[in-house]
mmCIF file of C-alpha atoms in Angstrom:
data_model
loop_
_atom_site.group_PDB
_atom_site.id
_atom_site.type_symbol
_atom_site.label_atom_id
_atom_site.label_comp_id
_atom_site.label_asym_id
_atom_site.label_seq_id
_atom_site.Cartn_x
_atom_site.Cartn_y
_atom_site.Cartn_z
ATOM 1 C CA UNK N 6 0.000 0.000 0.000
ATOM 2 C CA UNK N 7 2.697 2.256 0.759
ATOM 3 C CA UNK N 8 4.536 2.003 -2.265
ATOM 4 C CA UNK N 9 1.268 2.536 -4.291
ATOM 5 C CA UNK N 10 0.690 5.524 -2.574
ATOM 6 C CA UNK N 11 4.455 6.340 -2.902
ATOM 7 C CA UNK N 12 4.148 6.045 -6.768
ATOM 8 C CA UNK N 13 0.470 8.186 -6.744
ATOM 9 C CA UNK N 14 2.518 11.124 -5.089
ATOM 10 C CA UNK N 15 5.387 11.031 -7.428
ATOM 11 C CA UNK N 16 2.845 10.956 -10.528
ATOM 12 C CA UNK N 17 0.633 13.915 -8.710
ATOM 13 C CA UNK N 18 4.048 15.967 -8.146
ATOM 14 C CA UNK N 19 5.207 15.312 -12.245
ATOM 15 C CA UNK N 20 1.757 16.388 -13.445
ATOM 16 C CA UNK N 21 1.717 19.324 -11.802
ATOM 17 C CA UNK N 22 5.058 20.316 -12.647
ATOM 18 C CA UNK N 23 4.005 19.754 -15.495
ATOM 19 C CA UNK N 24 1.067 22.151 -15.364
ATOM 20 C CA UNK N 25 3.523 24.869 -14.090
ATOM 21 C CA UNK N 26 6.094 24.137 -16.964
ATOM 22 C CA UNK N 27 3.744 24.765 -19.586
ATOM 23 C CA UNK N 28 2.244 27.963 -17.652
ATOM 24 C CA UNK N 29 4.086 30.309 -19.785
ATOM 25 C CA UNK N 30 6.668 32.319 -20.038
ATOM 26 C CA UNK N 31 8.954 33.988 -16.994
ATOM 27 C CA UNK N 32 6.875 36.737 -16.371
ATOM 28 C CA UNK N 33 3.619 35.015 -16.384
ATOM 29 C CA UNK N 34 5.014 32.089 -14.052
ATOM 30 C CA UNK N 35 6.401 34.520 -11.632
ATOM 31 C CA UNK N 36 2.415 35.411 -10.823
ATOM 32 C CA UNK N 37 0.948 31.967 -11.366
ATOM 33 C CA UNK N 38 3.480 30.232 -9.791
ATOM 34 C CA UNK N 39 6.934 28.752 -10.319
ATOM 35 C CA UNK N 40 8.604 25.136 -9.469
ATOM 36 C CA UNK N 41 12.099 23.382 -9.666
ATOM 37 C CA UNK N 42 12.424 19.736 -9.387
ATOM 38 C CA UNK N 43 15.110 17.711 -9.616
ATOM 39 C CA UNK N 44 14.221 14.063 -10.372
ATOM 40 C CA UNK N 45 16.565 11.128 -10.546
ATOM 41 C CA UNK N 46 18.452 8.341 -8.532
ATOM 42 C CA UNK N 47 21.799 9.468 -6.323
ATOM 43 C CA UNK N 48 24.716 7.741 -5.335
ATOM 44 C CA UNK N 49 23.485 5.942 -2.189
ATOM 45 C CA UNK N 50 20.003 6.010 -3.737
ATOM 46 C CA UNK N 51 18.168 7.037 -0.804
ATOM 47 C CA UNK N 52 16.253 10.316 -2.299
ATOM 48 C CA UNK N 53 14.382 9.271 -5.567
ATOM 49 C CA UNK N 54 13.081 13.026 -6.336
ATOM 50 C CA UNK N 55 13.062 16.264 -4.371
ATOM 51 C CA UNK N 56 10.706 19.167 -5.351
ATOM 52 C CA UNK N 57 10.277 22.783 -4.314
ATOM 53 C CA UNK N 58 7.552 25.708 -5.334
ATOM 54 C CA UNK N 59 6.733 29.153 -4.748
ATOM 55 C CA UNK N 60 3.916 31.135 -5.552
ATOM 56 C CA UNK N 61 1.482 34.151 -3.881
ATOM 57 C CA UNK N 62 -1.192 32.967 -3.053
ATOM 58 C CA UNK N 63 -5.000 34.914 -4.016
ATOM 59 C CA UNK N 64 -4.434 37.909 -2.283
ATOM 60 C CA UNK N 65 -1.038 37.944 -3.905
ATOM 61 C CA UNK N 66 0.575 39.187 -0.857
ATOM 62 C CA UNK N 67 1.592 36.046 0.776
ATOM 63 C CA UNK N 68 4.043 33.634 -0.237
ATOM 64 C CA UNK N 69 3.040 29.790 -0.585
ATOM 65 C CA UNK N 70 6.431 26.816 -0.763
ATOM 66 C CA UNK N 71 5.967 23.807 -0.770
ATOM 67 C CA UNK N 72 8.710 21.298 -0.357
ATOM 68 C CA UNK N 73 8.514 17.406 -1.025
ATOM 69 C CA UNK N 74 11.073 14.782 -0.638
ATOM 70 C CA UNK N 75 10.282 11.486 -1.995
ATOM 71 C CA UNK N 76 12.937 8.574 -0.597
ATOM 72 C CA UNK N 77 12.851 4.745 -1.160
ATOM 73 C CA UNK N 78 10.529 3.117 1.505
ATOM 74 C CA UNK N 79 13.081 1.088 3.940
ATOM 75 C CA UNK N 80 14.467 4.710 5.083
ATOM 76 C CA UNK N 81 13.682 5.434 8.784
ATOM 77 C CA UNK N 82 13.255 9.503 8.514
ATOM 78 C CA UNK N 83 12.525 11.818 5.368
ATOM 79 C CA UNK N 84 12.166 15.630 5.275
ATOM 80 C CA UNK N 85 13.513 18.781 4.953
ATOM 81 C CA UNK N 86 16.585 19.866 6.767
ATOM 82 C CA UNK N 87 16.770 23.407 6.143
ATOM 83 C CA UNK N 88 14.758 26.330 3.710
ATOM 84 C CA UNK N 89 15.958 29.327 3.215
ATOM 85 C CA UNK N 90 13.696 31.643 1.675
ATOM 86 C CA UNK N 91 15.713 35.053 -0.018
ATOM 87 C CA UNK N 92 15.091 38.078 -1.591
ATOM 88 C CA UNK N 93 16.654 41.301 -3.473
ATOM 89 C CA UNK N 94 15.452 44.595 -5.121
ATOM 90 C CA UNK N 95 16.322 43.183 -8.532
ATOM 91 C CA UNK N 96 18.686 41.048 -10.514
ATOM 92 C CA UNK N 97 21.399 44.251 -10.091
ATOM 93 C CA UNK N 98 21.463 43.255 -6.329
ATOM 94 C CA UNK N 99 22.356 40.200 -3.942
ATOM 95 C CA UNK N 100 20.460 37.713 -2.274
ATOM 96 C CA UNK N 101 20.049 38.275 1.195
ATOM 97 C CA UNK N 102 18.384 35.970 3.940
ATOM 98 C CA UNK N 103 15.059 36.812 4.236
ATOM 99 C CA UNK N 104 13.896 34.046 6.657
ATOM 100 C CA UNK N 105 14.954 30.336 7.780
ATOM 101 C CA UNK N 106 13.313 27.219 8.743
ATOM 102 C CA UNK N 107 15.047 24.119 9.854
ATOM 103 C CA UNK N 108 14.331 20.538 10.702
ATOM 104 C CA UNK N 109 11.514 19.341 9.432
ATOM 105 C CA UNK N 110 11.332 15.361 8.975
ATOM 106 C CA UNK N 111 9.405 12.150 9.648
ATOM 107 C CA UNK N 112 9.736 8.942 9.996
ATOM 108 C CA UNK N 113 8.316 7.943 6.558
ATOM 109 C CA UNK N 114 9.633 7.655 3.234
ATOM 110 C CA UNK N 115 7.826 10.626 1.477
ATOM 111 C CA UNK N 116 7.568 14.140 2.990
ATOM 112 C CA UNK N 117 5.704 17.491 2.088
ATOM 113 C CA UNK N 118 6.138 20.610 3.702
ATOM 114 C CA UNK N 119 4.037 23.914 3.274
ATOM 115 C CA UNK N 120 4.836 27.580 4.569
ATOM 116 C CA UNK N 121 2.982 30.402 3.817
ATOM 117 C CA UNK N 122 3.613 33.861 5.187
ATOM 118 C CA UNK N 123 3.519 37.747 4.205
ATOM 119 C CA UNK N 124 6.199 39.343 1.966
ATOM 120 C CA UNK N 125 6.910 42.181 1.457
ATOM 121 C CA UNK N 126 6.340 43.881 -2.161
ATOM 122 C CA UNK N 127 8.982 45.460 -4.309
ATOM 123 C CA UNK N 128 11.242 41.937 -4.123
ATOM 124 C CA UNK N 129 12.197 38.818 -5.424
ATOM 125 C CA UNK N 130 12.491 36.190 -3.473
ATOM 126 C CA UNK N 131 13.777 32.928 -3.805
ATOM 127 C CA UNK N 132 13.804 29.453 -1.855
ATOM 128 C CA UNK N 133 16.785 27.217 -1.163
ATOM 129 C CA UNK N 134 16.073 24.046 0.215
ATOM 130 C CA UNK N 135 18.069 21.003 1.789
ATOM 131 C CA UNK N 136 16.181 17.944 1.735
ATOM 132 C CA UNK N 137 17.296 14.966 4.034
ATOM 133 C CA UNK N 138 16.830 11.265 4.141
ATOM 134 C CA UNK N 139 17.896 8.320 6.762
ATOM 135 C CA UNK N 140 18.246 4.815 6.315
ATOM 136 C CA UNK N 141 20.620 4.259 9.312
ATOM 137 C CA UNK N 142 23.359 6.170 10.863
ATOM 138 C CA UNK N 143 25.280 5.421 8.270
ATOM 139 C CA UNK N 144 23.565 6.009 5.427
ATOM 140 C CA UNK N 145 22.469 9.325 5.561
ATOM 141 C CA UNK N 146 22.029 11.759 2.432
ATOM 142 C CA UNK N 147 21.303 15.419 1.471
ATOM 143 C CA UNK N 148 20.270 17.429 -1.287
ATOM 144 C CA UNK N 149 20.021 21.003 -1.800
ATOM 145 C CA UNK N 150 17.610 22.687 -4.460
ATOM 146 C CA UNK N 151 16.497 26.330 -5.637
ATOM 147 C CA UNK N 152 13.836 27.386 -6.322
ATOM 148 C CA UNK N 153 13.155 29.795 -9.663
ATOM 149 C CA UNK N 154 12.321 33.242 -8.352
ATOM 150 C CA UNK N 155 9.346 35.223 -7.536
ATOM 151 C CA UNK N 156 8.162 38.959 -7.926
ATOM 152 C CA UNK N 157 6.051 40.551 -5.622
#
């Protein structure tokens, strides 16, 4: 049952990056809303796909990510390790830490994480995430991912 439901997740997440690849171009995905995945098999094979989005959400003055982290099923803790959301004026200046959020897991094999608060307008911000997985102390791997950016 698990690793029916593990497969139903991984189809759900391709379709709708899917949906969000075929959106538009840049400047209409930066208000509808804007995914990176990164999909394939590591080293130690622990992490079979890792995912992160960010869009506003209605009122378009909130920020909506959403983080997944799909492992094999005989690992013991799956999640998120660290996200680190960031923002500049424009591409003429530098990312700066906006906000961080750290240790999120459990002790399944597939994990989704969602975080919504208000940002400010007049940026672009960004979302770098480290996503974690544990099949025994010592097999342990990581993964970081960014996000594609976002104008409010």
């Amino acid at each position: 049952m698990k690793k029916v439901l593990s497969v139903l997740l991984v189809t759900i997440s391709i379709l709708n990056i899917a949906f969000y690849t075929v959106a538009g171009n840049e400047s209409d995905m930066t208000t509808a809303g804007v995914s990176t995945t990164d999909s394939q098999v590591y080293a130690n094979g622990l992490i079979l796909e890792k995912c992160v989005e960010i869009t506003k959400d209605s009122t378009g003055r909130n920020i909506e990510i959403v983080a997944e982290t799909h492992c094999i099923t005989s690992v013991v803790k799956c999640g998120v390790s660290k996200m680190v959301v960031e923002r500049r004026k424009n591409s003429s200046y530098s990312w700066e830490t906006f906000t961080t959020y750290e240790d999120f897991y459990v002790d399944d094999f597939t994990f989704t994480l969602f975080k919504s608060f208000y940002a400010p307008t007049g940026f672009e911000y960004r979302v770098i995430t480290t996503h974690y997985a544990k099949k025994s102390i010592f097999s342990i791997q990581t993964g970081n991912l960014t996000s594609l950016t976002i104008k409010m």
